[in-house]
Coordinates of C-alpha atoms in Angstrom, one line a residue:
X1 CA 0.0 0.0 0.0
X2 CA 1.2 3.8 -0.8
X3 CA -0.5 7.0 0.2
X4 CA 0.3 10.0 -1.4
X5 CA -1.9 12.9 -0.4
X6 CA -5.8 11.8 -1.5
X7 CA -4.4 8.9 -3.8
X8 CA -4.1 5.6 -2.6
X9 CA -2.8 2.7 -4.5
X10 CA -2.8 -1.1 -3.1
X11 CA -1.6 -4.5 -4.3
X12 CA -2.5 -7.7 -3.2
X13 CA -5.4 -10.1 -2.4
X14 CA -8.8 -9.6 -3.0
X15 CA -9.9 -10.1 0.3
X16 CA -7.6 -7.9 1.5
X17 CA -8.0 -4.7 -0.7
X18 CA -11.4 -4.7 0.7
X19 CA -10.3 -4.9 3.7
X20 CA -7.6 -1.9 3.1
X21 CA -10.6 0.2 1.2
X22 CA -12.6 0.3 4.5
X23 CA -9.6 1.4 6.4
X24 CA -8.3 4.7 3.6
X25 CA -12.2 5.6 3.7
X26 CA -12.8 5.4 7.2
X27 CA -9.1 7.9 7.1
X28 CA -10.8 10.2 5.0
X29 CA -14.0 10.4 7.1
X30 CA -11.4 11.2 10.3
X31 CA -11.0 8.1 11.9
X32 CA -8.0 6.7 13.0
X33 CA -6.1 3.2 10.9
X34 CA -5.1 2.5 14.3
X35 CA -8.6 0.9 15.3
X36 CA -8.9 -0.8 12.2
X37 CA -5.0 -2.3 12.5
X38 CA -5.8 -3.7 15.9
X39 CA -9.2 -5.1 14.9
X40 CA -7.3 -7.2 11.8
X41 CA -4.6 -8.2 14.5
X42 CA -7.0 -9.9 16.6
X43 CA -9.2 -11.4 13.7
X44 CA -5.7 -12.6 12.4
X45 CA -5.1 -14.8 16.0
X46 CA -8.7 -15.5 15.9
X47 CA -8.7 -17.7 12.6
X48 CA -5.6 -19.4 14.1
X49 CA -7.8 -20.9 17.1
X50 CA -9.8 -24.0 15.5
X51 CA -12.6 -23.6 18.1
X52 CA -13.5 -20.6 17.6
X53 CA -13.3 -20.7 13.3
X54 CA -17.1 -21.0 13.3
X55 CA -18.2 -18.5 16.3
X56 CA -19.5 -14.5 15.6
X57 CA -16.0 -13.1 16.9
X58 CA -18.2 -9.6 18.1
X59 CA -17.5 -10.2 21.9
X60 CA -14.1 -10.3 20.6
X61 CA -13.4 -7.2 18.3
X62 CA -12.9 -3.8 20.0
X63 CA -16.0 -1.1 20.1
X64 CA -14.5 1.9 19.7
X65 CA -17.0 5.1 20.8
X66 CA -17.0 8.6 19.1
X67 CA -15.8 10.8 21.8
X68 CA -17.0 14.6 21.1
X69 CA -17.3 15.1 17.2
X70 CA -21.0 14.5 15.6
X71 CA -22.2 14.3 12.1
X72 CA -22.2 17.5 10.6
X73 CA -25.9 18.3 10.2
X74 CA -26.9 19.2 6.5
X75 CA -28.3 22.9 5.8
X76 CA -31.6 23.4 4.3
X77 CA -30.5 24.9 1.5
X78 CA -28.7 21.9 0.4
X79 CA -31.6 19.8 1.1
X80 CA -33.4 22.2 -1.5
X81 CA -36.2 23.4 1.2
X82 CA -37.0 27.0 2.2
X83 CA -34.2 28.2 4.5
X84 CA -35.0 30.1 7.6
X85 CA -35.1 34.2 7.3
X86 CA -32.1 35.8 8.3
X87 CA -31.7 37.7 11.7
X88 CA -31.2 41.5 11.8
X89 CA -27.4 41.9 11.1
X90 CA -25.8 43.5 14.3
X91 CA -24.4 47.2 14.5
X92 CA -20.9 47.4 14.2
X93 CA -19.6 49.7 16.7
X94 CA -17.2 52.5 15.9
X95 CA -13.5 51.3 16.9
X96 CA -11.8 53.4 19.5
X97 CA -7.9 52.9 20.0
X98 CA -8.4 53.8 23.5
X99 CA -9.9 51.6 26.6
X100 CA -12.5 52.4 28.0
X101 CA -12.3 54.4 31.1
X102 CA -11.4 52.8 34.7
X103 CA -14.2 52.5 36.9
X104 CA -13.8 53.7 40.3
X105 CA -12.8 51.6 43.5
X106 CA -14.8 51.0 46.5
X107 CA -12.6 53.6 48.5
X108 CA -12.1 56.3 46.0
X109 CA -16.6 56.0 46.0
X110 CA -16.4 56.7 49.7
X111 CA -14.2 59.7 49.4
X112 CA -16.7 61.3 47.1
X113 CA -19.4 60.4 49.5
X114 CA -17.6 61.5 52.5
X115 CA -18.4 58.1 53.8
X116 CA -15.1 57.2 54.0
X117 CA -14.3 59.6 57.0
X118 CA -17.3 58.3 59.5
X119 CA -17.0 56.6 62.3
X120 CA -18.1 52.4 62.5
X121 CA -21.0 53.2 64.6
X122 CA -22.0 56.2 62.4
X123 CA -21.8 53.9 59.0
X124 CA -23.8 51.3 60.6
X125 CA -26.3 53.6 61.7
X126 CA -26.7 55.1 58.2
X127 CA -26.8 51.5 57.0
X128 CA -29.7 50.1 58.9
X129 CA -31.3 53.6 58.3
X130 CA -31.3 52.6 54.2
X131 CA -31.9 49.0 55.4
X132 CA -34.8 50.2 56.8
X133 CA -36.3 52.7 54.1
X134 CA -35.8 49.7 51.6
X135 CA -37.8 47.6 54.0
X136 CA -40.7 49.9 54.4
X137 CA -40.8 50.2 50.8
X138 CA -41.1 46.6 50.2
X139 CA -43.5 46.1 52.6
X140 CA -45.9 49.0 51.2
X141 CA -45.9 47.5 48.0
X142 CA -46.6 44.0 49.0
X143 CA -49.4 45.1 51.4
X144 CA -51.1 47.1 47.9
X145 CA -50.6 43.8 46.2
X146 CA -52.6 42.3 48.7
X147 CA -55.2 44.5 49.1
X148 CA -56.0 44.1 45.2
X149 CA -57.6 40.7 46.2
X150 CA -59.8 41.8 48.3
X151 CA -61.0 44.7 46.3
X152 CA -64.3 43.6 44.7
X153 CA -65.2 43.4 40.8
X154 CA -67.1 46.0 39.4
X155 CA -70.8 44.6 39.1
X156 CA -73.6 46.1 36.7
X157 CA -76.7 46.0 38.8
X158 CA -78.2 49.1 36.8
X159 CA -78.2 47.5 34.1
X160 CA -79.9 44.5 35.5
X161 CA -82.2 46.3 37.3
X162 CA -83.7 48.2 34.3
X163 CA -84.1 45.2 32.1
X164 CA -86.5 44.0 34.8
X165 CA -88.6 46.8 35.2
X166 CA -89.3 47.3 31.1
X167 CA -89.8 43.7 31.4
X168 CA -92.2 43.6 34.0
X169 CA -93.9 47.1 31.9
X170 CA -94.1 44.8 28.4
X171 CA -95.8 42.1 30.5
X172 CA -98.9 44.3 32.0

């Protein structure tokens, strides 16, 4: 056998060109000669063993799994049916050579407060003070959520009660 880039030429046996035509088109679908070589090594000792000439050698032969690559999935444009519409193409956005500006630390956002220069006990203060705000906040608008289940529908009893009286006129 010689391989020179796509070409392959082979001499020998019938038998075994087939075999060898399995193995170079398996090579150019990606897989490995190596799992074919060491399948043909073990059918090679197998027919040496008389006993087991006229057993299925499966249990034997090596099952070899693909690990992460899948079929490639055929488009429907090469199927010949309608192909999906495109999505809107994205905005490019203008290149600037320059990064984008640093955003500011913890510390240097506590010098602009003044926050930085309180005492513990004053910080913790102001923070259960927010704390708390937030809290009431919540609270308010759960307790309107609520209420909206309790509030009654809107009923038409004028209405209902007018049909009845020119009802009860057409009657007499």
């Amino acid at each position: 056998m010689m391989v020179q880039g796509n070409t392959v030429s082979a001499m020998g046996p019938y038998k075994g060109l087939k075999e060898l035509r399995r193995i170079v088109i398996d090579c150019m679908k990606n897989i490995h000669p190596v799992y074919h070589i060491k399948e043909l090594m073990i059918k090679r000792e197998l027919a040496n063993d008389p006993k087991l000439a006229n057993e299925s050698w499966d249990r034997f032969l090596p099952k070899f799994r693909k690990q992460s690559s899948k079929p490639l999935k055929r488009s429907k444009k090469a199927d010949g049916e309608g192909a999906k519409p495109k999505k809107s193409e994205k905005k490019k956005k203008t290149y600037t050579p320059f990064p984008p500006a640093q955003t500011p630390r913890k510390v240097d956002l506590q010098l602009e407060s003044g926050e930085y220069f309180l005492r513990p006990a004053e910080k913790a203060a102001r923070e259960m003070a927010r704390k708390e705000r937030e809290q009431a906040e919540k609270t308010e608008r759960k307790r309107v959520e609520r209420a909206k289940v309790f509030k009654a529908p809107k009923e038409e009893t004028e209405k209902k009660k007018k049909r009845k009286r020119t009802e009860s006129i057409e009657e007499a």
